[in-house]
Amino acid sequence: MGKTITEKIFAAHLRDTPCPGNVVLDIDVVMCHEITTPIAITDLMERGMDRVFDPAGIKAVIDHVTPSKDSKTATQAKILRDWARRHHIRDFFDIGANGVCHALFPEKGFIRPGNTVIMGDSHTCTHGAFGAFAAGIGTTDLEVGILKGVCSFKEPETMKIEITGCLADGVYAKDVILHIIKKLTVNGATNKVMEFTGPVVEKMSMESRMTLCNMAIEAGATCGVCLPDRVTADYLWPHIQDDYPTVAAAVADFKKYHSDPDAVYAETMTFEISGLTPQVTFGFKPDEVKDISEMAGTRVDQVYMGSCTNGRIEDLRQAARILKGRTLAAEVRGILSPATPAVYAQAMEEGIITIFMQAGFCVTNPTCGACLGMSNGVLAEGESCASTTNRNFNGRMGKGGMVHLMSPAAAAATAVTGAITDPRDFL
Amino acid sequence: MKQFGGPALFLDRNDINTDEIIPAKYLTESSKKALAPYILEDLKLDGFDPRSRALQDARVIVTRANFGCGSSREHAVWVFEVNGINVVIGEGFARIFRQNMFNCGMLAVELPKTDIDRIMGLGDGVEISVDIEAGRLTARGTADEVGCSFTLNPFDRELILAGGWLAYADKKY
């Protein structure tokens, strides 16, 4: 019987089977940030277990609140910083070099096809875009990961999500994943892996694949995954040149992580997206999604462009295409947080930062801040925000605030008119 | 091992998420105890008051489907733990929340909707006792009682007996 990519990765990393249906895996990459890791560090220290399984297997960043906004967040940063130094964790990213974890770590080439990856952050599923098994975990799992390099999981079932057709101009990966979550609901993929396949995914850039996988958790999935191919190899090439003689050799090697043709799936769903229009959320759950035309005219107070979902250069380019030569509507404030320093630098080089600034946007340093209501753009009670982020729970970006999730292009069009707007009106 | 059982509080809604259980602004706290006053602070649910006596007295939460969806923050489990609530009974849980419960040596029990309906049908003032070994729980209302069986996977049971995943993993790996 054939195997899915996830079954292959699990088989290659199996450490233990504590009972049928549950496995303990060896973990290749344990990623850490300053919100969920310091408490794990403190607990390990108090237990006399201040050790790490492998400093090279740990990557750490200060990204959620940076620069620190108060004494408490400064303490969190200090705990992580001191720990990284104490244990010689070379891949530690602090102010000046730090960016949103799920955008920064892929850029650095830390995630390879076939890897197992954990992090105390639900959007760790993003890294599945590279043909890895990547899952969000809590602090206790993180402690065990740091200490022993293992994590327990239920044996996965995979949903095959086949995406066919052709994306229309003005419609993006964000619209595709919102459409899929609407169909699946917020609970539709719980305990499952969502394997994204089909011609649309094959044509997508790594940035777009990351956007798809990033929101797998919003349907409850453990991980989203794409099969590693030429696009993956091209993206990773600067980091894998010592491992492979040519890109073609890397592509050939990555095939070992492709699902077999006779692999068994829990379910197969096909989405034909040729007629798909831009999507937007209207409520407090990421499955409360409508065609943007149904929400057209809904006023917003803020537009937020950034996050691990849509803060990459491709996203900024999509928005800049609409913002160029235009300005923010009166009474709307715009915030741009490029996801990483490299994205920021590239956007400066391409004149995108100037376009945003001339449109009236405030440009912040790379951070997760506003997305989860911790810093840099929290909403006041009763305010609403057109946002390129991934989650719209009640109060997510601030108590009493409403978040409308949409693509960067839709957010840019909304910024220009001050109300939810179909980006195709400006193309 | 922790204490399992006691007065129950009903949270009769699907998809209660981690932002509602403990808002992100409290994730800057570096002790579990400091989270205690903020339990369920932003929960939107008709008739629910996070300052109510019923929540203070509760030792068990009974809820609906997909409880704990959203963020990976274990704070959503700790805020129950520091309030003496070591059992959550629901129609289903988000994966990370459920794993965090057992990782802390706490109990997440999944029951079919019909059983949850019967328990919630008992009205206010329900006490729930849990027999982990037998996989049975009994909910006693003022007029009636409901008994339910549940299955506990052997690995999850071991985590509870060990006092959590760190203690278990430290011995074994």
PDB file of N, CA, C and O in Angstrom, chain B residues 87-147:
ATOM      1  N   VAL B  87     -10.744  19.279  34.602  1.00  0.00           N
ATOM      2  CA  VAL B  87     -11.509  18.453  33.664  1.00  0.00           C
ATOM      3  C   VAL B  87     -12.298  19.353  32.721  1.00  0.00           C
ATOM      4  O   VAL B  87     -12.999  20.259  33.176  1.00  0.00           O
ATOM      5  N   VAL B  88     -12.178  19.103  31.435  1.00  0.00           N
ATOM      6  CA  VAL B  88     -13.070  19.740  30.461  1.00  0.00           C
ATOM      7  C   VAL B  88     -13.752  18.615  29.687  1.00  0.00           C
ATOM      8  O   VAL B  88     -13.077  17.705  29.184  1.00  0.00           O
ATOM      9  N   ILE B  89     -15.071  18.654  29.650  1.00  0.00           N
ATOM     10  CA  ILE B  89     -15.861  17.634  28.951  1.00  0.00           C
ATOM     11  C   ILE B  89     -16.521  18.323  27.753  1.00  0.00           C
ATOM     12  O   ILE B  89     -17.197  19.344  27.936  1.00  0.00           O
ATOM     13  N   GLY B  90     -16.298  17.795  26.567  1.00  0.00           N
ATOM     14  CA  GLY B  90     -16.881  18.451  25.399  1.00  0.00           C
ATOM     15  C   GLY B  90     -17.202  17.456  24.296  1.00  0.00           C
ATOM     16  O   GLY B  90     -16.846  16.280  24.363  1.00  0.00           O
ATOM     17  N   GLU B  91     -17.880  17.968  23.275  1.00  0.00           N
ATOM     18  CA  GLU B  91     -18.161  17.119  22.108  1.00  0.00           C
ATOM     19  C   GLU B  91     -16.896  16.901  21.294  1.00  0.00           C
ATOM     20  O   GLU B  91     -16.803  15.950  20.522  1.00  0.00           O
ATOM     21  N   GLY B  92     -15.926  17.796  21.446  1.00  0.00           N
ATOM     22  CA  GLY B  92     -14.662  17.656  20.724  1.00  0.00           C
ATOM     23  C   GLY B  92     -13.741  18.815  21.050  1.00  0.00           C
ATOM     24  O   GLY B  92     -14.185  19.854  21.540  1.00  0.00           O
ATOM     25  N   PHE B  93     -12.457  18.587  20.792  1.00  0.00           N
ATOM     26  CA  PHE B  93     -11.444  19.586  21.137  1.00  0.00           C
ATOM     27  C   PHE B  93     -10.557  19.878  19.939  1.00  0.00           C
ATOM     28  O   PHE B  93     -10.319  19.010  19.104  1.00  0.00           O
ATOM     29  N   ALA B  94     -10.021  21.097  19.910  1.00  0.00           N
ATOM     30  CA  ALA B  94      -8.957  21.399  18.956  1.00  0.00           C
ATOM     31  C   ALA B  94      -7.726  20.590  19.390  1.00  0.00           C
ATOM     32  O   ALA B  94      -7.510  20.369  20.582  1.00  0.00           O
ATOM     33  N   ARG B  95      -6.937  20.146  18.408  1.00  0.00           N
ATOM     34  CA  ARG B  95      -5.840  19.216  18.705  1.00  0.00           C
ATOM     35  C   ARG B  95      -4.861  19.743  19.749  1.00  0.00           C
ATOM     36  O   ARG B  95      -4.512  19.051  20.697  1.00  0.00           O
ATOM     37  N   ILE B  96      -4.390  20.991  19.562  1.00  0.00           N
ATOM     38  CA  ILE B  96      -3.317  21.484  20.443  1.00  0.00           C
ATOM     39  C   ILE B  96      -3.843  21.651  21.870  1.00  0.00           C
ATOM     40  O   ILE B  96      -3.181  21.264  22.831  1.00  0.00           O
ATOM     41  N   PHE B  97      -5.061  22.196  22.010  1.00  0.00           N
ATOM     42  CA  PHE B  97      -5.626  22.373  23.346  1.00  0.00           C
ATOM     43  C   PHE B  97      -5.736  21.029  24.060  1.00  0.00           C
ATOM     44  O   PHE B  97      -5.332  20.878  25.217  1.00  0.00           O
ATOM     45  N   ARG B  98      -6.265  20.022  23.346  1.00  0.00           N
ATOM     46  CA  ARG B  98      -6.447  18.701  23.941  1.00  0.00           C
ATOM     47  C   ARG B  98      -5.099  18.128  24.389  1.00  0.00           C
ATOM     48  O   ARG B  98      -4.955  17.609  25.493  1.00  0.00           O
ATOM     49  N   GLN B  99      -4.094  18.242  23.517  1.00  0.00           N
ATOM     50  CA  GLN B  99      -2.768  17.711  23.856  1.00  0.00           C
ATOM     51  C   GLN B  99      -2.193  18.459  25.055  1.00  0.00           C
ATOM     52  O   GLN B  99      -1.593  17.849  25.950  1.00  0.00           O
ATOM     53  N   ASN B 100      -2.378  19.776  25.090  1.00  0.00           N
ATOM     54  CA  ASN B 100      -1.873  20.564  26.223  1.00  0.00           C
ATOM     55  C   ASN B 100      -2.496  20.113  27.540  1.00  0.00           C
ATOM     56  O   ASN B 100      -1.826  20.107  28.575  1.00  0.00           O
ATOM     57  N   MET B 101      -3.792  19.756  27.507  1.00  0.00           N
ATOM     58  CA  MET B 101      -4.464  19.271  28.726  1.00  0.00           C
ATOM     59  C   MET B 101      -3.744  18.038  29.265  1.00  0.00           C
ATOM     60  O   MET B 101      -3.334  17.999  30.428  1.00  0.00           O
ATOM     61  N   PHE B 102      -3.585  17.017  28.428  1.00  0.00           N
ATOM     62  CA  PHE B 102      -2.945  15.785  28.892  1.00  0.00           C
ATOM     63  C   PHE B 102      -1.470  16.024  29.219  1.00  0.00           C
ATOM     64  O   PHE B 102      -0.928  15.423  30.144  1.00  0.00           O
ATOM     65  N   ASN B 103      -0.814  16.905  28.466  1.00  0.00           N
ATOM     66  CA  ASN B 103       0.587  17.223  28.752  1.00  0.00           C
ATOM     67  C   ASN B 103       0.751  17.813  30.152  1.00  0.00           C
ATOM     68  O   ASN B 103       1.821  17.718  30.749  1.00  0.00           O
ATOM     69  N   CYS B 104      -0.304  18.459  30.656  1.00  0.00           N
ATOM     70  CA  CYS B 104      -0.280  19.015  32.016  1.00  0.00           C
ATOM     71  C   CYS B 104      -0.872  18.042  33.027  1.00  0.00           C
ATOM     72  O   CYS B 104      -1.130  18.419  34.178  1.00  0.00           O
ATOM     73  N   GLY B 105      -1.151  16.823  32.607  1.00  0.00           N
ATOM     74  CA  GLY B 105      -1.750  15.838  33.513  1.00  0.00           C
ATOM     75  C   GLY B 105      -3.207  16.136  33.813  1.00  0.00           C
ATOM     76  O   GLY B 105      -3.729  15.752  34.863  1.00  0.00           O
ATOM     77  N   MET B 106      -3.879  16.821  32.891  1.00  0.00           N
ATOM     78  CA  MET B 106      -5.297  17.159  33.062  1.00  0.00           C
ATOM     79  C   MET B 106      -6.135  16.328  32.089  1.00  0.00           C
ATOM     80  O   MET B 106      -5.608  15.682  31.198  1.00  0.00           O
ATOM     81  N   LEU B 107      -7.457  16.358  32.308  1.00  0.00           N
ATOM     82  CA  LEU B 107      -8.324  15.432  31.588  1.00  0.00           C
ATOM     83  C   LEU B 107      -9.273  16.163  30.637  1.00  0.00           C
ATOM     84  O   LEU B 107     -10.051  17.019  31.057  1.00  0.00           O
ATOM     85  N   ALA B 108      -9.193  15.811  29.346  1.00  0.00           N
ATOM     86  CA  ALA B 108     -10.151  16.290  28.347  1.00  0.00           C
ATOM     87  C   ALA B 108     -10.983  15.084  27.917  1.00  0.00           C
ATOM     88  O   ALA B 108     -10.444  14.125  27.383  1.00  0.00           O
ATOM     89  N   VAL B 109     -12.271  15.115  28.214  1.00  0.00           N
ATOM     90  CA  VAL B 109     -13.149  13.975  27.903  1.00  0.00           C
ATOM     91  C   VAL B 109     -14.043  14.326  26.728  1.00  0.00           C
ATOM     92  O   VAL B 109     -14.728  15.354  26.747  1.00  0.00           O
ATOM     93  N   GLU B 110     -14.027  13.449  25.732  1.00  0.00           N
ATOM     94  CA  GLU B 110     -14.876  13.657  24.575  1.00  0.00           C
ATOM     95  C   GLU B 110     -16.117  12.779  24.703  1.00  0.00           C
ATOM     96  O   GLU B 110     -16.006  11.571  24.893  1.00  0.00           O
ATOM     97  N   LEU B 111     -17.290  13.391  24.617  1.00  0.00           N
ATOM     98  CA  LEU B 111     -18.549  12.644  24.688  1.00  0.00           C
ATOM     99  C   LEU B 111     -19.406  12.987  23.468  1.00  0.00           C
ATOM    100  O   LEU B 111     -19.305  14.089  22.934  1.00  0.00           O
ATOM    101  N   PRO B 112     -20.281  12.060  23.062  1.00  0.00           N
ATOM    102  CA  PRO B 112     -21.189  12.395  21.963  1.00  0.00           C
ATOM    103  C   PRO B 112     -22.167  13.504  22.362  1.00  0.00           C
ATOM    104  O   PRO B 112     -22.435  13.704  23.549  1.00  0.00           O
ATOM    105  N   LYS B 113     -22.684  14.182  21.349  1.00  0.00           N
ATOM    106  CA  LYS B 113     -23.591  15.313  21.591  1.00  0.00           C
ATOM    107  C   LYS B 113     -24.774  14.917  22.484  1.00  0.00           C
ATOM    108  O   LYS B 113     -25.201  15.690  23.344  1.00  0.00           O
ATOM    109  N   THR B 114     -25.276  13.690  22.276  1.00  0.00           N
ATOM    110  CA  THR B 114     -26.453  13.271  23.061  1.00  0.00           C
ATOM    111  C   THR B 114     -26.138  13.251  24.557  1.00  0.00           C
ATOM    112  O   THR B 114     -26.978  13.635  25.380  1.00  0.00           O
ATOM    113  N   ASP B 115     -24.924  12.807  24.920  1.00  0.00           N
ATOM    114  CA  ASP B 115     -24.534  12.801  26.336  1.00  0.00           C
ATOM    115  C   ASP B 115     -24.386  14.224  26.874  1.00  0.00           C
ATOM    116  O   ASP B 115     -24.786  14.514  28.006  1.00  0.00           O
ATOM    117  N   ILE B 116     -23.796  15.093  26.059  1.00  0.00           N
ATOM    118  CA  ILE B 116     -23.639  16.491  26.505  1.00  0.00           C
ATOM    119  C   ILE B 116     -25.025  17.123  26.691  1.00  0.00           C
ATOM    120  O   ILE B 116     -25.270  17.834  27.668  1.00  0.00           O
ATOM    121  N   ASP B 117     -25.944  16.821  25.759  1.00  0.00           N
ATOM    122  CA  ASP B 117     -27.329  17.321  25.886  1.00  0.00           C
ATOM    123  C   ASP B 117     -27.938  16.868  27.211  1.00  0.00           C
ATOM    124  O   ASP B 117     -28.585  17.651  27.916  1.00  0.00           O
ATOM    125  N   ARG B 118     -27.734  15.581  27.537  1.00  0.00           N
ATOM    126  CA  ARG B 118     -28.334  15.029  28.775  1.00  0.00           C
ATOM    127  C   ARG B 118     -27.745  15.714  30.015  1.00  0.00           C
ATOM    128  O   ARG B 118     -28.457  16.046  30.955  1.00  0.00           O
ATOM    129  N   ILE B 119     -26.411  15.926  29.986  1.00  0.00           N
ATOM    130  CA  ILE B 119     -25.771  16.568  31.152  1.00  0.00           C
ATOM    131  C   ILE B 119     -26.262  18.007  31.286  1.00  0.00           C
ATOM    132  O   ILE B 119     -26.647  18.450  32.374  1.00  0.00           O
ATOM    133  N   MET B 120     -26.276  18.721  30.174  1.00  0.00           N
ATOM    134  CA  MET B 120     -26.718  20.131  30.237  1.00  0.00           C
ATOM    135  C   MET B 120     -28.206  20.210  30.591  1.00  0.00           C
ATOM    136  O   MET B 120     -28.647  21.185  31.198  1.00  0.00           O
ATOM    137  N   GLY B 121     -28.960  19.147  30.240  1.00  0.00           N
ATOM    138  CA  GLY B 121     -30.395  19.106  30.548  1.00  0.00           C
ATOM    139  C   GLY B 121     -30.683  18.995  32.037  1.00  0.00           C
ATOM    140  O   GLY B 121     -31.817  19.200  32.488  1.00  0.00           O
ATOM    141  N   LEU B 122     -29.664  18.674  32.841  1.00  0.00           N
ATOM    142  CA  LEU B 122     -29.873  18.547  34.287  1.00  0.00           C
ATOM    143  C   LEU B 122     -30.090  19.897  34.963  1.00  0.00           C
ATOM    144  O   LEU B 122     -30.533  19.968  36.101  1.00  0.00           O
ATOM    145  N   GLY B 123     -29.750  20.961  34.263  1.00  0.00           N
ATOM    146  CA  GLY B 123     -29.947  22.309  34.827  1.00  0.00           C
ATOM    147  C   GLY B 123     -28.775  22.749  35.683  1.00  0.00           C
ATOM    148  O   GLY B 123     -27.706  22.146  35.658  1.00  0.00           O
ATOM    149  N   ASP B 124     -28.987  23.809  36.462  1.00  0.00           N
ATOM    150  CA  ASP B 124     -27.895  24.383  37.263  1.00  0.00           C
ATOM    151  C   ASP B 124     -27.543  23.480  38.448  1.00  0.00           C
ATOM    152  O   ASP B 124     -28.309  22.618  38.844  1.00  0.00           O
ATOM    153  N   GLY B 125     -26.383  23.722  39.023  1.00  0.00           N
ATOM    154  CA  GLY B 125     -25.982  23.043  40.264  1.00  0.00           C
ATOM    155  C   GLY B 125     -25.563  21.601  40.076  1.00  0.00           C
ATOM    156  O   GLY B 125     -25.755  20.775  40.964  1.00  0.00           O
ATOM    157  N   VAL B 126     -24.991  21.270  38.916  1.00  0.00           N
ATOM    158  CA  VAL B 126     -24.576  19.887  38.651  1.00  0.00           C
ATOM    159  C   VAL B 126     -23.185  19.616  39.232  1.00  0.00           C
ATOM    160  O   VAL B 126     -22.287  20.448  39.121  1.00  0.00           O
ATOM    161  N   GLU B 127     -23.057  18.460  39.876  1.00  0.00           N
ATOM    162  CA  GLU B 127     -21.748  17.986  40.371  1.00  0.00           C
ATOM    163  C   GLU B 127     -21.329  16.807  39.506  1.00  0.00           C
ATOM    164  O   GLU B 127     -22.133  15.914  39.239  1.00  0.00           O
ATOM    165  N   ILE B 128     -20.078  16.795  39.093  1.00  0.00           N
ATOM    166  CA  ILE B 128     -19.624  15.692  38.246  1.00  0.00           C
ATOM    167  C   ILE B 128     -18.505  14.938  38.940  1.00  0.00           C
ATOM    168  O   ILE B 128     -17.544  15.542  39.435  1.00  0.00           O
ATOM    169  N   SER B 129     -18.658  13.611  39.015  1.00  0.00           N
ATOM    170  CA  SER B 129     -17.552  12.797  39.536  1.00  0.00           C
ATOM    171  C   SER B 129     -17.005  11.951  38.396  1.00  0.00           C
ATOM    172  O   SER B 129     -17.742  11.519  37.514  1.00  0.00           O
ATOM    173  N   VAL B 130     -15.684  11.766  38.416  1.00  0.00           N
ATOM    174  CA  VAL B 130     -15.004  11.107  37.309  1.00  0.00           C
ATOM    175  C   VAL B 130     -14.212   9.921  37.842  1.00  0.00           C
ATOM    176  O   VAL B 130     -13.455  10.057  38.800  1.00  0.00           O
ATOM    177  N   ASP B 131     -14.400   8.757  37.225  1.00  0.00           N
ATOM    178  CA  ASP B 131     -13.594   7.574  37.558  1.00  0.00           C
ATOM    179  C   ASP B 131     -12.701   7.284  36.353  1.00  0.00           C
ATOM    180  O   ASP B 131     -13.150   6.705  35.362  1.00  0.00           O
ATOM    181  N   ILE B 132     -11.456   7.715  36.451  1.00  0.00           N
ATOM    182  CA  ILE B 132     -10.544   7.590  35.318  1.00  0.00           C
ATOM    183  C   ILE B 132     -10.260   6.121  35.006  1.00  0.00           C
ATOM    184  O   ILE B 132     -10.209   5.724  33.837  1.00  0.00           O
ATOM    185  N   GLU B 133     -10.087   5.302  36.028  1.00  0.00           N
ATOM    186  CA  GLU B 133      -9.780   3.881  35.818  1.00  0.00           C
ATOM    187  C   GLU B 133     -10.913   3.179  35.078  1.00  0.00           C
ATOM    188  O   GLU B 133     -10.691   2.423  34.140  1.00  0.00           O
ATOM    189  N   ALA B 134     -12.147   3.440  35.509  1.00  0.00           N
ATOM    190  CA  ALA B 134     -13.303   2.747  34.917  1.00  0.00           C
ATOM    191  C   ALA B 134     -13.785   3.425  33.639  1.00  0.00           C
ATOM    192  O   ALA B 134     -14.594   2.851  32.901  1.00  0.00           O
ATOM    193  N   GLY B 135     -13.333   4.672  33.381  1.00  0.00           N
ATOM    194  CA  GLY B 135     -13.814   5.406  32.215  1.00  0.00           C
ATOM    195  C   GLY B 135     -15.297   5.741  32.338  1.00  0.00           C
ATOM    196  O   GLY B 135     -16.062   5.613  31.377  1.00  0.00           O
ATOM    197  N   ARG B 136     -15.691   6.164  33.547  1.00  0.00           N
ATOM    198  CA  ARG B 136     -17.105   6.536  33.766  1.00  0.00           C
ATOM    199  C   ARG B 136     -17.175   7.885  34.446  1.00  0.00           C
ATOM    200  O   ARG B 136     -16.316   8.233  35.252  1.00  0.00           O
ATOM    201  N   LEU B 137     -18.191   8.630  34.097  1.00  0.00           N
ATOM    202  CA  LEU B 137     -18.440   9.845  34.865  1.00  0.00           C
ATOM    203  C   LEU B 137     -19.922   9.935  35.185  1.00  0.00           C
ATOM    204  O   LEU B 137     -20.770   9.424  34.452  1.00  0.00           O
ATOM    205  N   THR B 138     -20.214  10.564  36.328  1.00  0.00           N
ATOM    206  CA  THR B 138     -21.591  10.718  36.753  1.00  0.00           C
ATOM    207  C   THR B 138     -21.854  12.194  37.011  1.00  0.00           C
ATOM    208  O   THR B 138     -21.080  12.848  37.717  1.00  0.00           O
ATOM    209  N   ALA B 139     -22.916  12.686  36.399  1.00  0.00           N
ATOM    210  CA  ALA B 139     -23.318  14.082  36.601  1.00  0.00           C
ATOM    211  C   ALA B 139     -24.590  14.075  37.443  1.00  0.00           C
ATOM    212  O   ALA B 139     -25.605  13.504  37.038  1.00  0.00           O
ATOM    213  N   ARG B 140     -24.518  14.695  38.642  1.00  0.00           N
ATOM    214  CA  ARG B 140     -25.682  14.706  39.546  1.00  0.00           C
ATOM    215  C   ARG B 140     -26.295  16.093  39.592  1.00  0.00           C
ATOM    216  O   ARG B 140     -25.655  17.058  40.008  1.00  0.00           O
ATOM    217  N   GLY B 141     -27.571  16.175  39.167  1.00  0.00           N
ATOM    218  CA  GLY B 141     -28.309  17.436  39.261  1.00  0.00           C
ATOM    219  C   GLY B 141     -29.136  17.433  40.523  1.00  0.00           C
ATOM    220  O   GLY B 141     -29.073  16.478  41.323  1.00  0.00           O
ATOM    221  N   THR B 142     -29.921  18.465  40.734  1.00  0.00           N
ATOM    222  CA  THR B 142     -30.739  18.526  41.955  1.00  0.00           C
ATOM    223  C   THR B 142     -31.839  17.470  41.922  1.00  0.00           C
ATOM    224  O   THR B 142     -32.220  16.923  42.957  1.00  0.00           O
ATOM    225  N   ALA B 143     -32.359  17.138  40.730  1.00  0.00           N
ATOM    226  CA  ALA B 143     -33.471  16.199  40.644  1.00  0.00           C
ATOM    227  C   ALA B 143     -33.086  14.850  40.039  1.00  0.00           C
ATOM    228  O   ALA B 143     -33.737  13.852  40.285  1.00  0.00           O
ATOM    229  N   ASP B 144     -32.018  14.823  39.275  1.00  0.00           N
ATOM    230  CA  ASP B 144     -31.737  13.626  38.480  1.00  0.00           C
ATOM    231  C   ASP B 144     -30.234  13.448  38.320  1.00  0.00           C
ATOM    232  O   ASP B 144     -29.462  14.341  38.657  1.00  0.00           O
ATOM    233  N   GLU B 145     -29.826  12.299  37.780  1.00  0.00           N
ATOM    234  CA  GLU B 145     -28.413  12.138  37.452  1.00  0.00           C
ATOM    235  C   GLU B 145     -28.214  11.409  36.126  1.00  0.00           C
ATOM    236  O   GLU B 145     -29.102  10.702  35.667  1.00  0.00           O
ATOM    237  N   VAL B 146     -27.049  11.638  35.529  1.00  0.00           N
ATOM    238  CA  VAL B 146     -26.734  11.059  34.229  1.00  0.00           C
ATOM    239  C   VAL B 146     -25.383  10.362  34.337  1.00  0.00           C
ATOM    240  O   VAL B 146     -24.428  10.943  34.858  1.00  0.00           O
ATOM    241  N   GLY B 147     -25.312   9.121  33.855  1.00  0.00           N
ATOM    242  CA  GLY B 147     -24.031   8.410  33.836  1.00  0.00           C
ATOM    243  C   GLY B 147     -23.562   8.243  32.400  1.00  0.00           C
ATOM    244  O   GLY B 147     -24.366   8.004  31.509  1.00  0.00           O
TER     245      GLY B 147
END
